Coordinates of C-alpha atoms (C1' of nucleotides) in Angstrom, one line a residue:
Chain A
X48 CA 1.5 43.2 9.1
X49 CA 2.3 44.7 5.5
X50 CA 4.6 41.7 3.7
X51 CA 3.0 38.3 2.3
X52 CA 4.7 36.1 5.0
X53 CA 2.4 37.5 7.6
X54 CA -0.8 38.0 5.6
X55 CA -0.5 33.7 4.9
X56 CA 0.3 33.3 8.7
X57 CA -2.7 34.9 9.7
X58 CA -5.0 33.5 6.8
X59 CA -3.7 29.8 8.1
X60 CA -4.0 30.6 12.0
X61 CA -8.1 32.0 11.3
X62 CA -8.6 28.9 9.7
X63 CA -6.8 26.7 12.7
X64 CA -9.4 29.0 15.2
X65 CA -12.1 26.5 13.7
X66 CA -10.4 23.8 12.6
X67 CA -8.0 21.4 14.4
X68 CA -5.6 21.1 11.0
X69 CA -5.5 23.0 8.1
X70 CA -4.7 21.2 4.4
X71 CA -3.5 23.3 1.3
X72 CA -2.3 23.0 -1.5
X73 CA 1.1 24.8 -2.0
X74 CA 0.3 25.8 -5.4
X75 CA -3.1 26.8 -5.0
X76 CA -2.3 29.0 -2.0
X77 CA 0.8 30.8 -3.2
X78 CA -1.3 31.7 -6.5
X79 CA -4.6 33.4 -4.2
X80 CA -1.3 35.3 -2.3
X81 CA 0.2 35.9 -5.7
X82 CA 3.8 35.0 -4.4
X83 CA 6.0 32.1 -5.1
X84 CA 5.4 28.6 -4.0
X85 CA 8.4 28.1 -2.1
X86 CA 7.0 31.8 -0.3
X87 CA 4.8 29.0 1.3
X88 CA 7.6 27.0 2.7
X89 CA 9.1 30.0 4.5
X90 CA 6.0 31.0 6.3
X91 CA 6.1 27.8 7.5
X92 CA 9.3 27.1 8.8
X93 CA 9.4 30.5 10.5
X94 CA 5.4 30.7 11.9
X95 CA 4.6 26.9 11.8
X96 CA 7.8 25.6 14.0
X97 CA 7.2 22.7 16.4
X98 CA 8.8 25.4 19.0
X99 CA 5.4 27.5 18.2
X100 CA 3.2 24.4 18.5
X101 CA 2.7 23.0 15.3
X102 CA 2.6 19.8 13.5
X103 CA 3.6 20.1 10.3
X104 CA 3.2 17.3 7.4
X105 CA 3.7 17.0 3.6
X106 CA 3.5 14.6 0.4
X107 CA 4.6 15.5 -2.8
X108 CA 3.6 14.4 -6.2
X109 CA 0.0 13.7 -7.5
X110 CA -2.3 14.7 -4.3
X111 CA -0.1 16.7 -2.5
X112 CA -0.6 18.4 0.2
X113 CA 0.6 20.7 3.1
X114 CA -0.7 19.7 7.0
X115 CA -0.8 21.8 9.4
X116 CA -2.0 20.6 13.1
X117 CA -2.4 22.5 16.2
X118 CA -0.4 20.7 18.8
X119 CA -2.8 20.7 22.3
X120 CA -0.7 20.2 25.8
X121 CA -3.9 21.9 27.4
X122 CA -4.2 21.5 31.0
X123 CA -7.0 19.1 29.7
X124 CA -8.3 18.7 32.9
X125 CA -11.4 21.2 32.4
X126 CA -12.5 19.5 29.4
X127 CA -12.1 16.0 30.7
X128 CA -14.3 17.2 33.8
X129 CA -16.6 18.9 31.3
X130 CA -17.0 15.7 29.6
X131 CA -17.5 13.9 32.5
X132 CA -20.2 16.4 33.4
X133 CA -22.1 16.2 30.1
X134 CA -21.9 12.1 30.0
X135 CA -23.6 12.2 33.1
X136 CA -25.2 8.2 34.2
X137 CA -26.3 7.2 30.5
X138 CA -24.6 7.4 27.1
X139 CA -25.8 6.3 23.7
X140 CA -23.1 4.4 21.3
X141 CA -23.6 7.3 18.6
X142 CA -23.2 10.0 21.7
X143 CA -20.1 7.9 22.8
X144 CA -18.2 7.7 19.9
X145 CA -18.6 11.4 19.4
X146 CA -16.9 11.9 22.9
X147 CA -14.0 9.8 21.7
X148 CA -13.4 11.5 18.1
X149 CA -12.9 14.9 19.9
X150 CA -10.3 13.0 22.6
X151 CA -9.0 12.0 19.8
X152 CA -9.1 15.3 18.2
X153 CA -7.7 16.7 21.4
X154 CA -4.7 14.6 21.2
X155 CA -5.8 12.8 24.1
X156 CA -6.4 9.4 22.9
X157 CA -4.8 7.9 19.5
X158 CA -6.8 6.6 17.0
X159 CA -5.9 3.3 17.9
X160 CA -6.6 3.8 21.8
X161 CA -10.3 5.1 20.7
X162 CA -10.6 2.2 18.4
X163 CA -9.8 -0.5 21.2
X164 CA -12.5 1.9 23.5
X165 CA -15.1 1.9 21.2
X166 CA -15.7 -1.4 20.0
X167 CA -15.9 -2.1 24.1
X168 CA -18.6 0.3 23.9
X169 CA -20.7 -0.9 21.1
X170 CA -23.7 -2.3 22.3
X171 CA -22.9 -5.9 21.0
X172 CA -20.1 -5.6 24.0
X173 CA -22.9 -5.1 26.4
X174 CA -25.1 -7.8 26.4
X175 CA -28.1 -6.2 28.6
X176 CA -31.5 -4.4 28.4
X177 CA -30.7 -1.4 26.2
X178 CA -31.5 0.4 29.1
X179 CA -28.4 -0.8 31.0
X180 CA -26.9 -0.6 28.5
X181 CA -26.5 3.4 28.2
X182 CA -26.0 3.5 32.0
X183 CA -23.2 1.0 31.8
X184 CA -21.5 2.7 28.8
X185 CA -22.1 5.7 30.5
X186 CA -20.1 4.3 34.1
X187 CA -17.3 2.9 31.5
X188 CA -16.9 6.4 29.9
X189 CA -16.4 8.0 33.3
X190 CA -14.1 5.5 34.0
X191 CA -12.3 6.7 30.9
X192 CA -11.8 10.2 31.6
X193 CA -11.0 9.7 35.0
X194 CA -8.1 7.4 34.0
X195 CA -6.9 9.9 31.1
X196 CA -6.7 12.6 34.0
X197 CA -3.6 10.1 36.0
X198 CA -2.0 9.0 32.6
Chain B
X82 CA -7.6 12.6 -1.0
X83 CA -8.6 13.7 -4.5
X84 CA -6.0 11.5 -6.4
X85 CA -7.3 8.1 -8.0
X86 CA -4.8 6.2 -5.8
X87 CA -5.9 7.2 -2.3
X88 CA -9.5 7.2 -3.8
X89 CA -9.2 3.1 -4.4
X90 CA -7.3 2.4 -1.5
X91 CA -10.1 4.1 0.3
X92 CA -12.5 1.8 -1.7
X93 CA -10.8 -1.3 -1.4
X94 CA -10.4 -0.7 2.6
X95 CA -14.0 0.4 3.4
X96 CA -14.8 -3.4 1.6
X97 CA -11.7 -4.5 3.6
X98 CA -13.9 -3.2 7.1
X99 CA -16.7 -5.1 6.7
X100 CA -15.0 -9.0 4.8
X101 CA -12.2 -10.1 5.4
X102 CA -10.7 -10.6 1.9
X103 CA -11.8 -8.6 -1.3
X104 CA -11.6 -10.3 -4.5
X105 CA -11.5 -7.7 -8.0
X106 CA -11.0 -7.9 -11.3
X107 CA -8.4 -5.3 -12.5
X108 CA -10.7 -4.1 -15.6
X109 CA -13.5 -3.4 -13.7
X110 CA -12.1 -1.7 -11.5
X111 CA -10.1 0.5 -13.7
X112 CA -13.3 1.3 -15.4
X113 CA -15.6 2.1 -12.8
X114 CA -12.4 4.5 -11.5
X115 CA -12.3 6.0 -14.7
X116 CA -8.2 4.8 -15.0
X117 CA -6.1 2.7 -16.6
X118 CA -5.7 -1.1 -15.3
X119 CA -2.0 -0.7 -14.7
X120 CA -3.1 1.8 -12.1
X121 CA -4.8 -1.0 -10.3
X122 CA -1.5 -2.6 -9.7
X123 CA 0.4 0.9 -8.7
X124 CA -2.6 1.2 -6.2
X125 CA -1.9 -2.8 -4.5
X126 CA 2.0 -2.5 -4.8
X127 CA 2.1 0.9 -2.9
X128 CA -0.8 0.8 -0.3
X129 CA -1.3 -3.3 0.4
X130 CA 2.1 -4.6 0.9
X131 CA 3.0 -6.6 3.7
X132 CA 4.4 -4.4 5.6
X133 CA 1.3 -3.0 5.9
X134 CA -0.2 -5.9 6.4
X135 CA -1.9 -7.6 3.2
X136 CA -1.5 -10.3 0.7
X137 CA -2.7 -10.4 -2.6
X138 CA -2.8 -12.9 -4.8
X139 CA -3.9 -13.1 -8.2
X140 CA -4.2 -15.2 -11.5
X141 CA -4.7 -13.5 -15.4
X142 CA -6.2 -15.1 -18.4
X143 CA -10.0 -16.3 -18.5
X144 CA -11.6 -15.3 -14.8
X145 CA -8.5 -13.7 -14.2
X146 CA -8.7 -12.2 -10.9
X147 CA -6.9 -9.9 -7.4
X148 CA -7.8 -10.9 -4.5
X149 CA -6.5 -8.8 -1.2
X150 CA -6.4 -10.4 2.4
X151 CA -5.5 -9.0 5.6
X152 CA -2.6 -10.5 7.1
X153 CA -3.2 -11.8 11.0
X154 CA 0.6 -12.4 11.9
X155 CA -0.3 -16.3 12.7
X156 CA 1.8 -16.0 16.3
X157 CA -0.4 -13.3 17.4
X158 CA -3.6 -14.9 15.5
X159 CA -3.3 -18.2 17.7
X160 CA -2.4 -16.0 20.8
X161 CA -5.3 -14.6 20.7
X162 CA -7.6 -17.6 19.8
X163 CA -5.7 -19.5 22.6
X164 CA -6.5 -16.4 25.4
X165 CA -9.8 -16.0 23.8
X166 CA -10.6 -20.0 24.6
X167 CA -9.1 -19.9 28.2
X168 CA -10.6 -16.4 29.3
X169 CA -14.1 -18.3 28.0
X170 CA -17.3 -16.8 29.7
X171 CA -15.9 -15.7 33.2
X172 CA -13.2 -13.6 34.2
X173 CA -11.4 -12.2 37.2
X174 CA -9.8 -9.0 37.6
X175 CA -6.3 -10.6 38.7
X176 CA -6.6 -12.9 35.9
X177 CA -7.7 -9.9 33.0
X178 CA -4.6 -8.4 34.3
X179 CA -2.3 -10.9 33.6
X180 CA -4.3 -11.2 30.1
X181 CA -3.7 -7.4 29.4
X182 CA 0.0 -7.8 30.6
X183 CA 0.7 -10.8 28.1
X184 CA -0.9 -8.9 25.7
X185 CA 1.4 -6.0 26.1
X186 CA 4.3 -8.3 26.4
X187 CA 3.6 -9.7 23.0
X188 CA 3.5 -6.0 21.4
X189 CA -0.2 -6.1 20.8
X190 CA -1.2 -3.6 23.0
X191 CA 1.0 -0.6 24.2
X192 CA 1.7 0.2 27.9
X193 CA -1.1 2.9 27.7
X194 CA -3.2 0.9 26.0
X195 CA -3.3 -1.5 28.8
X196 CA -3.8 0.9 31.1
X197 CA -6.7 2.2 29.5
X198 CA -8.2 -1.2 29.2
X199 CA -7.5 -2.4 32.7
X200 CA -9.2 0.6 34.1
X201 CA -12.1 -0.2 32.5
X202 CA -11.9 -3.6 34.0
X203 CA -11.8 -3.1 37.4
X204 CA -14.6 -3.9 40.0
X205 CA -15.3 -0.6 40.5
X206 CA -16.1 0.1 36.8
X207 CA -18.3 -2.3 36.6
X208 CA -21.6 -2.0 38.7
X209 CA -23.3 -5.2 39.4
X210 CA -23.0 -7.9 41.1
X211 CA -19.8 -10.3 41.7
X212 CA -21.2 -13.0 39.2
X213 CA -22.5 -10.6 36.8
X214 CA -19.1 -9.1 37.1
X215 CA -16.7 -11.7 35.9
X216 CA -19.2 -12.1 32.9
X217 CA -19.5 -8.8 31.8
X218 CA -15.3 -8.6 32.1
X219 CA -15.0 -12.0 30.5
X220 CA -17.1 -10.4 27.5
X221 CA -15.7 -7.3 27.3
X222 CA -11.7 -9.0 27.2
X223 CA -13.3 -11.1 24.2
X224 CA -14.6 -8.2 22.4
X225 CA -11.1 -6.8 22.9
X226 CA -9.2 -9.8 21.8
X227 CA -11.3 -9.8 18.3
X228 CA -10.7 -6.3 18.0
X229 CA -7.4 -6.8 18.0
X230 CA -7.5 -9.1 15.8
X231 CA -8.9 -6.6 13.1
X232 CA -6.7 -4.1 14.0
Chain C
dA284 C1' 26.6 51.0 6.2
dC285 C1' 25.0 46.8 8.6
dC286 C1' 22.1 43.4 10.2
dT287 C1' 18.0 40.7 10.0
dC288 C1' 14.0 39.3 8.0
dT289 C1' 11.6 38.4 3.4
dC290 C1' 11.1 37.1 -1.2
dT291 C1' 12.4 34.8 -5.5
dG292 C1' 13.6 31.3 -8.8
dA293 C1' 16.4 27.7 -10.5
dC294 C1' 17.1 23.1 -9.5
dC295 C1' 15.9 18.8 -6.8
dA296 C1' 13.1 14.9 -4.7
dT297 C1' 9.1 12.2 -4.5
dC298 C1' 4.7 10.4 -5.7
dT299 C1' 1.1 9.5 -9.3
dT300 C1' -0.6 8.5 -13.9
dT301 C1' -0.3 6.5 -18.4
dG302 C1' 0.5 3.3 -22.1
dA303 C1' 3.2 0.2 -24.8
dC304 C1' 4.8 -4.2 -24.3
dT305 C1' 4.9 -8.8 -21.9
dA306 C1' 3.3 -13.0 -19.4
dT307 C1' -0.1 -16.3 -18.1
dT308 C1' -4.3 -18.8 -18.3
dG309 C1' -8.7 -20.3 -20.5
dT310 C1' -11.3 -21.5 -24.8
dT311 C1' -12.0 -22.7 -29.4
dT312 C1' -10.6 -24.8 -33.6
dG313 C1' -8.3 -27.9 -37.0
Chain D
dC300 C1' -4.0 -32.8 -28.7
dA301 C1' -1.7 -28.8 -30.6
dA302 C1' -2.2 -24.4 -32.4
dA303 C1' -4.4 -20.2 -32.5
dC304 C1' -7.2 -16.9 -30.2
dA305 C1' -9.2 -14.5 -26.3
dA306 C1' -9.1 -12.7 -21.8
dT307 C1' -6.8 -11.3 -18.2
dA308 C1' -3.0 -9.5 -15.1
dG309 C1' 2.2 -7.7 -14.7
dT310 C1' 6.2 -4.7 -15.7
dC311 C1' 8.6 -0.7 -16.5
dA312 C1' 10.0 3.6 -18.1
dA313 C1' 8.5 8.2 -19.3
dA314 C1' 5.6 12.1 -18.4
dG315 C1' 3.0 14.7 -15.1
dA316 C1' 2.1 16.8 -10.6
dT317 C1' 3.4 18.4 -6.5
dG318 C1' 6.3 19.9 -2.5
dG319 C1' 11.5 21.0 -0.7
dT320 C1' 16.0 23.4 -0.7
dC321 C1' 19.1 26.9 -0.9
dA322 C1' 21.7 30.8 -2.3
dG323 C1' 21.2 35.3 -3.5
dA324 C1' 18.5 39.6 -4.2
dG325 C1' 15.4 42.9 -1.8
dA326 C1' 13.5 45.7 2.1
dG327 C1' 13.2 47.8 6.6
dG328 C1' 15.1 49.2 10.8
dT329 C1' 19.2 51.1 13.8

DNA sequence: ACCTCTCTGACCATCTTTGACTATTGTTTG
DNA sequence: CAAACAATAGTCAAAGATGGTCAGAGAGGT
C-alpha cells in the first residue's frame, strides 16, 4: 500500500463507506496526492471498473467533475423487510418520502418510480381524516415493499 | 453544481416546479447572477431545448422579454385529459388496469412503473369498504394522471 | 533479464464564460 | 409619419476550465 494509485483508492472507498457517491474534482485531488491529473484517471479505470461495482461518470469543461457511485445488487430483502418493520400501520408524508429517497438511494426505485409513488402519497392524494390518512399511507407503503421484493 | 450555468438552470427549474411557464428578462437576470446576459442565452440553448422538453419564446427592444414553458407533448396531454374525464370519481380495479396498461402502451409509464402502480391499486391495498374503494382508486389514478402530466 | 503494474506528460475533447457586434422592438422628436 | 434614439435580446468566435487518451518511462517482483 506504498504507491499513489492505492493511497487515492482507499481515500475514495473511506469516503464511499459514508456516502453512496463520491464527487471530485480531478485537479483538486491529484494536487492534495501531489501526482498528475491523468494519475486520477488510472486509479479509476483499474479500482473503479463496473467489474468491481462501480458507476463511474464525468463532464468536462467549466464545473467538472468525476462521479463515483457504489453499485448495490444487495440481497435487498433484509432492508425491505426492515423497512417494512419500521413503517409499521401509520406513516407521515415527511417520514414517507424519507423511505423513498433511500430506495432510491439503494437503487431500488428510480427517481422517476419515487416521484410517481410520492405524489400518490401526499396527503392531497388521500382525501381523509389525517388520521387515516397516516394509516392508509402506511398500508400503501407496505404494499410498496412487498411488490419491490417480486419485481 | 458550482458553475453559473447549472446554478440558473437550477433557478429557472425550482420556478419551473411550482408555475408552469417562467417569464425573465435577460438583464436581470444576468445581474442578479453576477454574469454577462449572453450567458442567459448559453443557459436556455443548452439546458431548455426541446428535446428536453421546453419552449421559449422571447421578444427584445422596450419590455423585451424570455419566457420558458414546459412542453406537454399534446398527444399525451389530451390522453391524459381524456382518461382523466372517463376514470371521473369511481374506479374499478379491472378498469385501472386497462388504464395503467394504455398508459404503458403509449410510453408514459414503463412496464415497472405500472407494476408499481397497479399494486398499489389493488383491493387488497386499499382497506375500506367496496364504495369507498373505487373512490379512493379513482382519486389516486387522477393524482397519477396529473403527475404525469408534470413529469 | 522479463513481465506487469504504475506514473508521467504532451496532446486532445468537451463544456463554460465572456464580450464585441448585430438584430429587433418601443419611444421620442422634428 | 419618418428619423433618431433607447432598450432589449441574439450570435458567434475566442478564451478559459476541466476531464480523457495514450505511449513511453519507471519500479518491483520472479
Amino acid at each position: 500500500m506504498q504507491n499513489i494509485t492505492d493511497i487515492i483508492e482507499a481515500y475514495l472507498k473511506q469516503i464511499l463507506n459514508d456516502e453512496t457517491k463520491v464527487e471530485i474534482k480531478r485537479q483538486e485531488i491529484a494536487q492534495r496526492f501531489d501526482c498528475v491529473p491523468s494519475q486520477i484517471n488510472y486509479v479509476i479505470n483499474t479500482r473503479f471498473t463496473v467489474e468491481k461495482g462501480y458507476f463511474v461518470e464525468s463532464k468536462r469543461g467549466g464545473g467538472g467533475y468525476i462521479r463515483i457511485q457504489k453499485i448495490v445488487l444487495l440481497d435487498s430483502h433484509d432492508l425491505l423487510d426492515e423497512m417494512s418493520a419500521w413503517v409499521g400501520d401509520q406513516l407521515t408524508e415527511q417520514a414517507a418520502e424519507d423511505y423513498l429517497i433511500r430506495l432510491m438511494n439503494e437503487q431500488l426505485l428510480t427517481r422517476r418510480e419515487a416521484i410517481l409513488i410520492q405524489s400518490l402519497l401526499r396527503k392531497e392524494s388521500l382525501p381523509m381524516d389525517v388520521e387515516d390518512q397516516h394509516r392508509m399511507r402506511a398500508h400503501l407503503m407496505q404494499t410498496l415493499l412487498q411488490t419491490i421484493k417480486r419485481l
